Amino acid sequence: MGTLYFNGTIYTMMREGETVEAIFAEGKVIRDAGSLQDLSEKYGCHIKEKVDLKGAVMFPGFVDSHLHIIGHGEKLIRRDLSRFTSAEEMGSYLKKEAEKEKPGNWLLGDGWNENNFLDRKIFHRQELDELAPRHPMLLSRVCRHASLANSKALELAGITKETENPEGGIIVRDENGEPTGYLLDSAADLVKNVVPPATNEYLFTALTAAVKDLLSLGLTGGHTEDLGYYGGFDKTISVFQDVLNDRSLKFKAHLLVHHSVAGDYQSSRLSKSVSPYLEFGAMKIFSDGAFGGRTALLSKPYNDAPDTSGVAIHSPEALKELVKKAREYQMPVAVHTIGDLSLEYTLDAISAYPPITKERDRIIHAGLVRPELIERMKQPSLIIDIQPSFVPSDFPWLIERLGMERIPYALAWKTLLSNGLHCAGGSDAPIETVNPLEGIYAAVARKKPEETHEGYQPEEKLTPYEAVQLYTAGSAYAINKEEERGKIAPGFEADFTVLDRDILKAEPEAIRQARVVYTIINNSIEYRATT
């Protein structure tokens, strides 16, 4: 017995503009699609339930191709600093939060972004000391490639004037060589390692909050990287198993495995597919940092800071060794690479140790490319994992970072697609908003909603169809499920995102205003709008 969906606009995403009148889904898959009359006659005695879409618009289920689900949950349940538009606002908030906390407790926060401040202020540790004199404090930047720590936190981590920079990180210092509290990339790990570990209850709460929020936004799944941050592989995977199952929440999580815990994954002997809602994917590797903290690795110095070209998290040789390890584990790789030199090193490593299974490697972000690197990425075993919301977040200050000569190749999504590269769409939440409609809008408009210009690099705008493809067929292709997910056709999984309007025909600003009517996973309605 199955379900008949009808009386709406149903986009198959098989071809641009293609729609069907109705779908019949049985069990967890689509059995047939076509006219309402034909399906009603053909499957009449097998139809147990009818879902009247009442004019709504159905797509294949939207899937975020790159996020950190537990991190998104943390943003929902703890201090979110991303909303502040001035250093004064943020400082006042932190002082009030410190007054609420028991002395000695850690004061943790996420999401600050100095580019949102008129003066672009970065707090010094002594200023943080004044805000929270009785607490160790650690505040992660929005990109999560930089952090701020006060003196108590530095003391607990053993960071002094004599402490050397760790591999892949920088302890920013003043003119006397004293740490300022500004920690780039792996330098922040020195402090994170002394923060009390998250409890199972905390992780369960964060993951549950995140999944419920994702469902409300029309997401049926996500490719997430969390397993290396919360007290170890075993602890974190057990929380995922507790939350995502048939007994409670349904949501399809594809888990990337950070290289630091890949050995634990291998030792666990867990199968690649743990359940219909939980599966393992590629080994995740960080190759460089981010544009915001000037830690993305560039082939030429930053335009606004000629003394630096960024940070290589691993040397080219070490990066190759990590890819080699993935191949020994029979795993594809998913490499965070934002700068063009980082991309070059990554492609060198993949060329040295090419895939040995049919699973695809992925380049995550590809923030800055060069023409010759685009040519090197033209291979069927590679997917480019892009984050459209980076455009409104990073422009216009990214122009200052890179200069006019390089900016045409920054966040150049249309260029990648036009060169035949396969791309998937994600948010990198909690770094950016997890709402896929915001990502689709950003890909189409390439500007902030309140801005009135034609978009940053308007030649790089995607069509609405191309943007939706990123979150449907693109995300499916990234994990070798292009014949199972991402389209509406017989034999595909019955995952659907249903909206109150047709975003393929709407003006860009109307895309953001769309509302989710249903989120359907395996033919089961997991979210239903209440109004």
Short mmCIF file of C-alpha atoms in Angstrom, two decimals:
data_model
loop_
_atom_site.label_atom_id
_atom_site.label_comp_id
_atom_site.label_asym_id
_atom_site.label_seq_id
_atom_site.Cartn_x
_atom_site.Cartn_y
_atom_site.Cartn_z
CA MET A 1 0.00 0.00 0.00
CA GLY A 2 1.25 3.47 -0.84
CA THR A 3 0.66 7.21 -1.07
CA LEU A 4 -0.61 9.31 -3.95
CA TYR A 5 0.67 12.90 -4.12
CA PHE A 6 -1.29 15.22 -6.42
CA ASN A 7 -2.76 18.69 -7.07
CA GLY A 8 0.49 20.60 -7.12
CA THR A 9 3.42 21.46 -9.36
CA ILE A 10 5.82 18.51 -9.17
CA TYR A 11 9.27 19.15 -10.62
CA THR A 12 11.15 15.98 -11.51
CA MET A 13 14.53 17.77 -11.90
CA MET A 14 15.24 15.23 -14.63
CA ARG A 15 15.18 18.03 -17.19
CA GLU A 16 14.64 21.76 -16.82
CA GLY A 17 10.96 22.60 -16.59
CA GLU A 18 9.76 18.97 -16.54
CA THR A 19 6.77 18.35 -14.27
CA VAL A 20 4.31 15.54 -13.59
CA GLU A 21 0.75 15.70 -12.28
CA ALA A 22 1.10 13.05 -9.60
CA ILE A 23 3.39 10.58 -7.85
CA PHE A 24 2.63 7.19 -6.37
CA ALA A 25 5.12 6.15 -3.67
CA GLU A 26 5.11 2.76 -2.04
CA GLY A 27 7.28 1.87 0.90
CA LYS A 28 10.32 4.15 0.79
CA VAL A 29 10.53 4.65 -2.98
CA ILE A 30 8.68 6.26 -5.86
CA ARG A 31 6.77 3.56 -7.71
CA ASP A 32 5.48 5.70 -10.56
CA ALA A 33 5.00 9.28 -11.77
CA GLY A 34 2.67 10.68 -14.41
CA SER A 35 -0.89 11.89 -14.87
CA LEU A 36 -3.30 11.80 -11.95
CA GLN A 37 -5.84 9.83 -13.93
CA ASP A 38 -3.36 7.17 -15.03
CA LEU A 39 -1.90 6.66 -11.55
CA SER A 40 -5.35 6.60 -9.93
CA GLU A 41 -6.53 3.92 -12.33
CA LYS A 42 -3.32 1.90 -12.28
CA TYR A 43 -2.77 1.85 -8.50
CA GLY A 44 -6.26 2.52 -7.16
CA CYS A 45 -6.47 -0.56 -4.96
CA HIS A 46 -2.92 0.06 -3.66
CA ILE A 47 -3.46 3.68 -2.59
CA LYS A 48 -3.72 3.84 1.17
CA GLU A 49 -3.26 7.58 1.57
CA LYS A 50 -3.75 10.62 -0.63
CA VAL A 51 -1.79 13.83 -0.06
CA ASP A 52 -3.44 16.83 -1.68
CA LEU A 53 -0.64 19.36 -2.26
CA LYS A 54 -3.25 22.12 -2.65
CA GLY A 55 -1.26 23.98 -5.26
CA ALA A 56 2.09 23.72 -3.50
CA VAL A 57 5.33 22.99 -5.36
CA MET A 58 7.21 19.71 -4.87
CA PHE A 59 10.91 19.11 -5.49
CA PRO A 60 13.19 16.18 -4.78
CA GLY A 61 14.33 16.44 -1.17
CA PHE A 62 16.86 19.24 -0.60
CA VAL A 63 20.16 17.95 0.81
CA ASP A 64 22.92 20.14 2.26
CA SER A 65 26.18 18.79 0.83
CA HIS A 66 28.42 20.24 3.53
CA LEU A 67 27.60 21.21 7.08
CA HIS A 68 28.42 20.40 10.69
CA ILE A 69 25.13 19.23 12.18
CA ILE A 70 26.15 19.15 15.81
CA GLY A 71 27.85 22.50 15.36
CA HIS A 72 24.60 23.89 13.99
CA GLY A 73 22.81 22.51 17.03
CA GLU A 74 25.34 24.19 19.30
CA LYS A 75 24.62 27.48 17.57
CA LEU A 76 20.94 26.97 18.41
CA ILE A 77 21.49 26.16 22.07
CA ARG A 78 24.48 28.28 23.11
CA ARG A 79 25.96 31.77 22.64
CA ASP A 80 25.61 32.94 19.05
CA LEU A 81 27.81 35.96 18.32
CA SER A 82 27.01 36.19 14.61
CA ARG A 83 24.20 38.70 15.07
CA PHE A 84 26.38 41.51 16.43
CA THR A 85 27.21 44.42 14.14
CA SER A 86 29.59 46.26 16.45
CA ALA A 87 32.36 45.37 18.89
CA GLU A 88 30.55 47.37 21.57
CA GLU A 89 27.41 45.23 21.23
CA MET A 90 29.39 42.03 21.39
CA GLY A 91 31.43 43.20 24.37
CA SER A 92 28.35 44.25 26.30
CA TYR A 93 26.72 40.89 25.65
CA LEU A 94 29.78 38.93 26.78
CA LYS A 95 30.05 40.95 29.98
CA LYS A 96 26.42 40.18 30.85
CA GLU A 97 26.92 36.49 30.03
CA ALA A 98 29.98 36.36 32.28
CA GLU A 99 27.98 37.79 35.16
CA LYS A 100 25.48 34.92 34.82
CA GLU A 101 28.13 32.19 34.91
CA LYS A 102 29.63 30.63 37.99
CA PRO A 103 33.24 31.82 38.48
CA GLY A 104 35.68 29.46 36.84
CA ASN A 105 33.22 28.14 34.26
CA TRP A 106 34.26 28.45 30.64
CA LEU A 107 32.62 31.20 28.61
CA LEU A 108 32.23 29.85 25.06
CA GLY A 109 30.78 31.56 22.02
CA ASP A 110 30.60 31.15 18.25
CA GLY A 111 30.22 33.20 15.11
CA TRP A 112 31.85 36.59 15.68
CA ASN A 113 32.84 38.36 12.48
CA GLU A 114 34.90 41.54 12.61
CA ASN A 115 33.87 42.34 9.02
CA ASN A 116 30.41 43.13 10.41
CA PHE A 117 31.95 45.83 12.64
CA LEU A 118 32.50 49.31 11.23
CA ASP A 119 36.01 49.43 12.74
CA ARG A 120 36.68 45.70 12.07
CA LYS A 121 37.93 45.37 15.61
CA ILE A 122 39.52 42.13 16.82
CA PHE A 123 39.48 41.92 20.62
CA HIS A 124 42.78 41.67 22.51
CA ARG A 125 43.02 39.15 25.34
CA GLN A 126 43.31 41.96 27.89
CA GLU A 127 40.00 43.42 26.71
CA LEU A 128 38.43 39.99 27.10
CA ASP A 129 39.93 39.80 30.58
CA GLU A 130 38.04 42.95 31.50
CA LEU A 131 34.78 41.51 30.19
CA ALA A 132 35.18 38.18 32.00
CA PRO A 133 37.80 38.50 34.76
CA ARG A 134 36.75 35.26 36.51
CA HIS A 135 36.26 32.95 33.54
CA PRO A 136 38.39 31.35 30.84
CA MET A 137 36.95 32.45 27.50
CA LEU A 138 37.14 31.00 23.98
CA LEU A 139 35.25 32.59 21.09
CA SER A 140 35.27 30.97 17.64
CA ARG A 141 35.17 33.20 14.58
CA VAL A 142 32.36 32.62 12.07
CA CYS A 143 34.74 30.72 9.75
CA ARG A 144 35.97 28.50 12.61
CA HIS A 145 39.51 29.03 11.40
CA ALA A 146 40.27 31.68 14.03
CA SER A 147 39.46 32.09 17.72
CA LEU A 148 39.84 34.58 20.55
CA ALA A 149 41.02 33.54 24.01
CA ASN A 150 41.48 35.55 27.19
CA SER A 151 44.44 35.28 29.54
CA LYS A 152 42.87 32.59 31.76
CA ALA A 153 42.24 30.39 28.73
CA LEU A 154 45.79 30.90 27.44
CA GLU A 155 47.17 30.08 30.88
CA LEU A 156 45.18 26.84 31.10
CA ALA A 157 46.45 25.91 27.63
CA GLY A 158 50.05 26.70 28.59
CA ILE A 159 50.40 29.33 25.86
CA THR A 160 53.12 31.85 26.70
CA LYS A 161 55.56 34.08 24.91
CA GLU A 162 57.84 31.07 24.47
CA THR A 163 55.21 28.79 22.93
CA GLU A 164 56.02 27.97 19.33
CA ASN A 165 53.40 28.03 16.60
CA PRO A 166 51.93 24.57 16.10
CA GLU A 167 52.01 23.01 12.65
CA GLY A 168 49.21 24.54 10.59
CA GLY A 169 48.51 27.35 13.03
CA ILE A 170 49.62 30.81 14.18
CA ILE A 171 49.63 32.35 17.65
CA VAL A 172 49.26 36.04 16.83
CA ARG A 173 51.61 38.15 18.95
CA ASP A 174 52.17 41.82 19.76
CA GLU A 175 55.35 43.79 19.13
CA ASN A 176 56.89 42.28 22.28
CA GLY A 177 56.15 38.72 21.21
CA GLU A 178 53.33 38.26 23.73
CA PRO A 179 50.23 36.34 22.58
CA THR A 180 47.33 38.69 21.84
CA GLY A 181 44.73 35.94 22.28
CA TYR A 182 44.06 35.76 18.52
CA LEU A 183 44.64 32.16 17.43
CA LEU A 184 44.59 30.99 13.82
CA ASP A 185 43.63 27.50 12.68
CA SER A 186 45.39 24.73 14.65
CA ALA A 187 46.68 27.21 17.25
CA ALA A 188 43.14 27.37 18.61
CA ASP A 189 43.28 23.62 19.23
CA LEU A 190 45.77 24.27 22.03
CA VAL A 191 42.94 25.93 23.94
CA LYS A 192 40.13 23.69 22.70
CA ASN A 193 42.05 20.72 24.09
CA VAL A 194 41.66 22.02 27.65
CA VAL A 195 37.98 22.94 27.40
CA PRO A 196 35.94 20.37 29.37
CA PRO A 197 34.54 17.75 26.96
CA ALA A 198 30.91 17.85 25.92
CA THR A 199 28.63 15.42 27.72
CA ASN A 200 26.50 12.85 25.92
CA GLU A 201 23.41 14.71 27.08
CA TYR A 202 24.71 17.96 25.61
CA LEU A 203 25.50 16.31 22.26
CA PHE A 204 22.11 14.59 22.16
CA THR A 205 20.38 17.91 22.82
CA ALA A 206 22.43 19.75 20.18
CA LEU A 207 21.95 17.07 17.51
CA THR A 208 18.22 16.77 18.18
CA ALA A 209 17.74 20.54 18.02
CA ALA A 210 19.71 20.70 14.78
CA VAL A 211 17.78 17.94 13.00
CA LYS A 212 14.41 19.38 13.96
CA ASP A 213 15.52 22.75 12.61
CA LEU A 214 16.82 21.21 9.37
CA LEU A 215 13.54 19.41 8.81
CA SER A 216 11.60 22.64 9.30
CA LEU A 217 13.72 24.22 6.56
CA GLY A 218 12.93 21.52 4.03
CA LEU A 219 16.13 19.55 4.29
CA THR A 220 15.78 15.78 4.00
CA GLY A 221 19.48 15.08 4.50
CA GLY A 222 22.95 16.48 4.95
CA HIS A 223 26.58 15.55 4.46
CA THR A 224 28.12 16.38 7.81
CA GLU A 225 31.52 16.39 9.46
CA ASP A 226 31.39 16.09 13.27
CA LEU A 227 33.19 12.92 14.27
CA GLY A 228 36.55 14.43 15.22
CA TYR A 229 35.48 17.14 17.66
CA TYR A 230 33.37 15.93 20.55
CA GLY A 231 35.35 13.52 22.64
CA GLY A 232 36.18 10.91 20.06
CA PHE A 233 34.65 8.79 17.32
CA ASP A 234 32.87 6.27 19.54
CA LYS A 235 31.20 8.90 21.67
CA THR A 236 29.99 10.97 18.73
CA ILE A 237 28.76 8.15 16.51
CA SER A 238 26.77 6.71 19.40
CA VAL A 239 24.88 10.00 19.69
CA PHE A 240 24.06 9.93 15.97
CA GLN A 241 22.79 6.38 16.35
CA ASP A 242 20.63 7.40 19.31
CA VAL A 243 19.07 10.38 17.51
CA LEU A 244 18.64 9.19 13.91
CA ASN A 245 16.56 6.04 13.74
CA ASP A 246 13.05 4.85 12.94
CA ARG A 247 12.01 5.28 16.56
CA SER A 248 12.40 9.05 16.62
CA LEU A 249 13.77 11.46 14.03
CA LYS A 250 14.18 10.58 10.37
CA PHE A 251 16.90 12.47 8.54
CA LYS A 252 19.52 11.13 6.13
CA ALA A 253 22.97 11.94 7.48
CA HIS A 254 26.04 11.16 5.40
CA LEU A 255 29.04 11.31 7.74
CA LEU A 256 32.44 12.50 6.59
CA VAL A 257 35.21 11.07 8.76
CA HIS A 258 37.96 13.46 9.89
CA HIS A 259 41.39 11.98 9.20
CA SER A 260 42.23 12.08 12.91
CA VAL A 261 39.52 9.49 13.66
CA ALA A 262 39.60 7.51 10.41
CA GLY A 263 41.55 4.77 12.17
CA ASP A 264 38.87 4.59 14.86
CA TYR A 265 36.23 4.24 12.16
CA GLN A 266 38.17 1.39 10.58
CA SER A 267 38.58 -0.32 13.96
CA SER A 268 34.89 0.02 14.73
CA ARG A 269 34.05 -2.38 11.91
CA LEU A 270 30.79 -0.50 11.40
CA SER A 271 29.38 -1.02 7.92
CA LYS A 272 29.36 1.93 5.53
CA SER A 273 25.57 2.02 5.78
CA VAL A 274 24.62 1.91 9.44
CA SER A 275 20.90 2.42 8.79
CA PRO A 276 18.60 4.06 6.22
CA TYR A 277 19.39 7.33 7.99
CA LEU A 278 23.08 7.01 8.75
CA GLU A 279 26.03 6.20 6.50
CA PHE A 280 29.75 6.91 6.32
CA GLY A 281 31.49 8.78 3.53
CA ALA A 282 34.89 10.21 2.66
CA MET A 283 37.89 10.97 4.83
CA LYS A 284 37.82 14.71 5.61
CA ILE A 285 41.09 16.62 5.39
CA PHE A 286 41.74 20.32 5.97
CA SER A 287 44.28 21.73 3.54
CA ASP A 288 44.09 25.42 4.51
CA GLY A 289 42.03 27.98 6.40
CA ALA A 290 39.66 30.74 5.28
CA PHE A 291 39.69 34.12 3.57
CA GLY A 292 38.33 35.93 6.63
CA GLY A 293 41.37 35.29 8.83
CA ARG A 294 43.73 35.37 5.84
CA THR A 295 44.56 31.71 6.41
CA ALA A 296 43.34 30.43 3.02
CA LEU A 297 46.56 29.43 1.22
CA LEU A 298 47.22 31.59 -1.84
CA SER A 299 49.84 31.31 -4.57
CA LYS A 300 50.50 35.05 -4.19
CA PRO A 301 50.30 37.23 -1.05
CA TYR A 302 47.06 38.80 0.12
CA ASN A 303 46.35 42.12 -1.53
CA ASP A 304 45.60 43.81 1.81
CA ALA A 305 48.37 42.02 3.78
CA PRO A 306 51.39 41.47 1.52
CA ASP A 307 53.34 39.85 4.36
CA THR A 308 51.23 36.68 4.27
CA SER A 309 49.94 34.17 1.74
CA GLY A 310 47.91 32.13 4.24
CA VAL A 311 48.45 28.89 6.13
CA ALA A 312 49.04 25.36 4.91
CA ILE A 313 47.47 23.03 7.47
CA HIS A 314 49.69 20.24 6.09
CA SER A 315 52.83 20.33 3.98
CA PRO A 316 52.38 19.02 0.42
CA GLU A 317 54.14 15.82 1.45
CA ALA A 318 51.97 15.35 4.55
CA LEU A 319 48.84 16.01 2.51
CA LYS A 320 49.84 13.26 0.08
CA GLU A 321 50.39 10.89 2.99
CA LEU A 322 46.87 11.55 4.27
CA VAL A 323 45.39 10.83 0.84
CA LYS A 324 47.50 7.68 0.71
CA LYS A 325 46.07 6.64 4.09
CA ALA A 326 42.53 7.15 2.78
CA ARG A 327 43.29 4.88 -0.16
CA GLU A 328 44.64 2.23 2.20
CA TYR A 329 41.32 2.47 4.06
CA GLN A 330 39.43 2.15 0.72
CA MET A 331 38.00 5.64 1.26
CA PRO A 332 37.53 8.67 -0.99
CA VAL A 333 38.75 12.02 0.32
CA ALA A 334 36.91 15.27 0.97
CA VAL A 335 39.44 18.09 1.18
CA HIS A 336 38.71 21.56 2.52
CA THR A 337 40.52 23.89 0.13
CA ILE A 338 39.77 27.58 -0.26
CA GLY A 339 42.96 29.19 -1.59
CA ASP A 340 44.34 28.44 -5.05
CA LEU A 341 47.67 27.09 -3.77
CA SER A 342 45.78 24.81 -1.39
CA LEU A 343 43.77 23.58 -4.38
CA GLU A 344 46.96 22.96 -6.33
CA TYR A 345 48.47 20.93 -3.47
CA THR A 346 45.21 18.98 -3.12
CA LEU A 347 45.06 18.09 -6.80
CA ASP A 348 48.72 17.06 -6.65
CA ALA A 349 47.94 14.72 -3.75
CA ILE A 350 44.92 13.19 -5.48
CA SER A 351 46.95 12.73 -8.67
CA ALA A 352 49.68 10.99 -6.69
CA TYR A 353 47.13 8.64 -5.08
CA PRO A 354 44.06 8.44 -7.34
CA PRO A 355 40.78 6.82 -6.23
CA ILE A 356 40.76 3.05 -6.02
CA THR A 357 36.99 2.68 -5.60
CA LYS A 358 34.08 4.09 -7.60
CA GLU A 359 33.31 6.59 -4.83
CA ARG A 360 34.05 10.21 -5.70
CA ASP A 361 36.57 12.52 -4.09
CA ARG A 362 35.33 16.00 -3.29
CA ILE A 363 36.90 19.42 -3.22
CA ILE A 364 35.13 21.37 -0.50
CA HIS A 365 34.74 25.13 -1.17
CA ALA A 366 37.13 25.74 -4.13
CA GLY A 367 37.05 29.39 -3.08
CA LEU A 368 39.75 30.58 -5.48
CA VAL A 369 40.67 28.78 -8.69
CA ARG A 370 42.93 29.37 -11.68
CA PRO A 371 42.21 28.35 -15.29
CA GLU A 372 44.79 25.57 -15.26
CA LEU A 373 43.38 24.20 -12.01
CA ILE A 374 39.88 24.11 -13.51
CA GLU A 375 41.27 21.93 -16.29
CA ARG A 376 42.81 19.60 -13.72
CA MET A 377 39.48 19.26 -11.92
CA LYS A 378 37.76 17.94 -15.04
CA GLN A 379 37.63 14.31 -14.01
CA PRO A 380 34.59 12.09 -13.40
CA SER A 381 35.89 10.97 -10.01
CA LEU A 382 35.72 14.51 -8.57
CA ILE A 383 32.85 16.61 -7.21
CA ILE A 384 33.13 20.30 -6.25
CA ASP A 385 31.28 21.07 -3.03
CA ILE A 386 30.33 24.77 -3.10
CA GLN A 387 28.65 27.07 -0.59
CA PRO A 388 26.64 29.79 -2.37
CA SER A 389 26.06 31.79 0.84
CA PHE A 390 29.78 32.57 0.99
CA VAL A 391 29.18 35.22 -1.71
CA PRO A 392 26.96 37.63 0.27
CA SER A 393 29.02 36.95 3.41
CA ASP A 394 32.46 37.51 1.88
CA PHE A 395 31.80 40.37 -0.54
CA PRO A 396 32.72 43.19 -0.77
CA TRP A 397 35.64 42.77 1.66
CA LEU A 398 36.92 39.79 -0.34
CA ILE A 399 37.84 42.25 -3.10
CA GLU A 400 40.25 43.91 -0.66
CA ARG A 401 41.73 40.54 0.27
CA LEU A 402 42.35 39.29 -3.26
CA GLY A 403 42.52 42.37 -5.50
CA MET A 404 40.82 42.90 -8.84
CA GLU A 405 43.13 40.59 -10.78
CA ARG A 406 42.11 37.48 -8.84
CA ILE A 407 38.51 38.29 -7.94
CA PRO A 408 37.01 36.92 -11.23
CA TYR A 409 38.13 33.46 -10.10
CA ALA A 410 36.79 33.74 -6.55
CA LEU A 411 33.56 31.89 -5.66
CA ALA A 412 33.09 31.49 -9.41
CA TRP A 413 30.22 28.99 -9.46
CA LYS A 414 29.01 29.62 -13.05
CA THR A 415 32.56 29.21 -14.33
CA LEU A 416 32.82 25.82 -12.63
CA LEU A 417 29.50 24.60 -14.04
CA SER A 418 30.21 26.00 -17.49
CA ASN A 419 33.39 23.96 -17.57
CA GLY A 420 31.41 20.80 -17.03
CA LEU A 421 32.36 20.31 -13.38
CA HIS A 422 29.85 18.53 -11.14
CA CYS A 423 28.90 20.72 -8.19
CA ALA A 424 26.92 20.11 -5.01
CA GLY A 425 25.46 22.81 -2.79
CA GLY A 426 25.86 23.21 0.95
CA SER A 427 25.94 25.81 3.69
CA ASP A 428 28.94 24.98 5.89
CA ALA A 429 26.56 25.63 8.79
CA PRO A 430 26.98 26.86 11.45
CA ILE A 431 29.37 29.15 9.56
CA GLU A 432 26.56 30.26 7.24
CA THR A 433 22.80 29.99 7.50
CA VAL A 434 21.64 26.42 6.95
CA ASN A 435 18.45 27.48 5.16
CA PRO A 436 18.73 26.05 1.61
CA LEU A 437 16.46 28.80 0.26
CA GLU A 438 19.05 31.36 1.39
CA GLY A 439 21.71 29.37 -0.43
CA ILE A 440 19.62 29.13 -3.60
CA TYR A 441 18.95 32.87 -3.40
CA ALA A 442 22.66 33.60 -2.97
CA ALA A 443 23.53 31.48 -6.02
CA VAL A 444 20.94 33.34 -8.12
CA ALA A 445 21.33 36.91 -6.81
CA ARG A 446 24.98 36.98 -5.58
CA LYS A 447 24.29 39.78 -3.11
CA LYS A 448 22.83 40.51 0.28
CA PRO A 449 19.03 40.85 0.28
CA GLU A 450 19.11 44.53 1.22
CA GLU A 451 21.56 45.47 -1.55
CA THR A 452 20.20 46.96 -4.78
CA HIS A 453 23.05 46.33 -7.26
CA GLU A 454 23.17 43.58 -9.91
CA GLY A 455 25.22 41.23 -7.77
CA TYR A 456 28.90 40.59 -7.16
CA GLN A 457 30.42 39.23 -10.37
CA PRO A 458 26.95 39.03 -11.96
CA GLU A 459 28.34 36.87 -14.76
CA GLU A 460 28.68 34.12 -12.13
CA LYS A 461 24.96 34.06 -11.28
CA LEU A 462 23.22 30.71 -11.58
CA THR A 463 19.72 30.18 -12.92
CA PRO A 464 17.15 29.02 -10.35
CA TYR A 465 17.19 25.57 -11.95
CA GLU A 466 20.98 25.33 -11.67
CA ALA A 467 20.81 26.49 -8.05
CA VAL A 468 18.17 23.93 -7.07
CA GLN A 469 20.15 21.23 -8.85
CA LEU A 470 23.03 21.87 -6.44
CA TYR A 471 20.88 20.77 -3.49
CA THR A 472 19.18 17.84 -5.27
CA ALA A 473 20.98 16.04 -8.09
CA GLY A 474 24.31 17.61 -7.11
CA SER A 475 24.25 16.36 -3.53
CA ALA A 476 23.21 12.90 -4.74
CA TYR A 477 26.03 12.79 -7.29
CA ALA A 478 28.56 13.67 -4.60
CA ILE A 479 27.89 10.37 -2.82
CA ASN A 480 27.34 8.16 -5.88
CA LYS A 481 23.57 8.07 -5.39
CA GLU A 482 22.56 9.85 -8.59
CA GLU A 483 20.41 6.86 -9.55
CA GLU A 484 18.66 6.78 -6.17
CA ARG A 485 18.26 10.34 -4.91
CA GLY A 486 17.98 13.90 -6.16
CA LYS A 487 15.26 13.39 -8.79
CA ILE A 488 11.60 12.43 -8.94
CA ALA A 489 11.27 9.30 -11.04
CA PRO A 490 10.31 5.63 -10.58
CA GLY A 491 12.83 3.79 -8.42
CA PHE A 492 14.14 6.91 -6.66
CA GLU A 493 13.81 7.36 -2.91
CA ALA A 494 10.62 9.12 -1.84
CA ASP A 495 12.25 12.21 -0.33
CA PHE A 496 10.51 15.49 -1.13
CA THR A 497 10.67 19.17 -0.25
CA VAL A 498 7.34 20.92 -0.74
CA LEU A 499 7.20 24.74 -0.88
CA ASP A 500 4.36 27.23 -0.98
CA ARG A 501 5.58 28.80 -4.23
CA ASP A 502 7.44 28.05 -7.44
CA ILE A 503 10.99 29.24 -6.81
CA LEU A 504 12.03 28.28 -10.35
CA LYS A 505 9.77 31.00 -11.73
CA ALA A 506 9.92 33.50 -8.89
CA GLU A 507 11.94 36.70 -8.77
CA PRO A 508 15.13 36.25 -6.70
CA GLU A 509 13.81 38.13 -3.66
CA ALA A 510 10.74 35.87 -3.58
CA ILE A 511 12.92 32.77 -3.24
CA ARG A 512 13.86 33.78 0.30
CA GLN A 513 10.20 34.33 1.17
CA ALA A 514 9.14 30.79 0.25
CA ARG A 515 7.88 28.65 3.11
CA VAL A 516 8.16 24.92 3.63
CA VAL A 517 4.83 23.09 3.52
CA TYR A 518 6.11 19.52 3.93
CA THR A 519 9.43 17.77 4.42
CA ILE A 520 8.98 14.14 3.39
CA ILE A 521 11.55 11.39 3.97
CA ASN A 522 11.09 7.81 2.78
CA ASN A 523 7.46 8.59 2.02
CA SER A 524 6.86 9.78 5.59
CA ILE A 525 5.93 13.38 6.41
CA GLU A 526 8.54 14.48 8.94
CA TYR A 527 7.64 18.16 8.98
CA ARG A 528 4.28 19.77 8.28
CA ALA A 529 3.66 23.52 8.36
CA THR A 530 1.19 24.45 11.05
CA THR A 531 -0.22 27.53 9.33
#
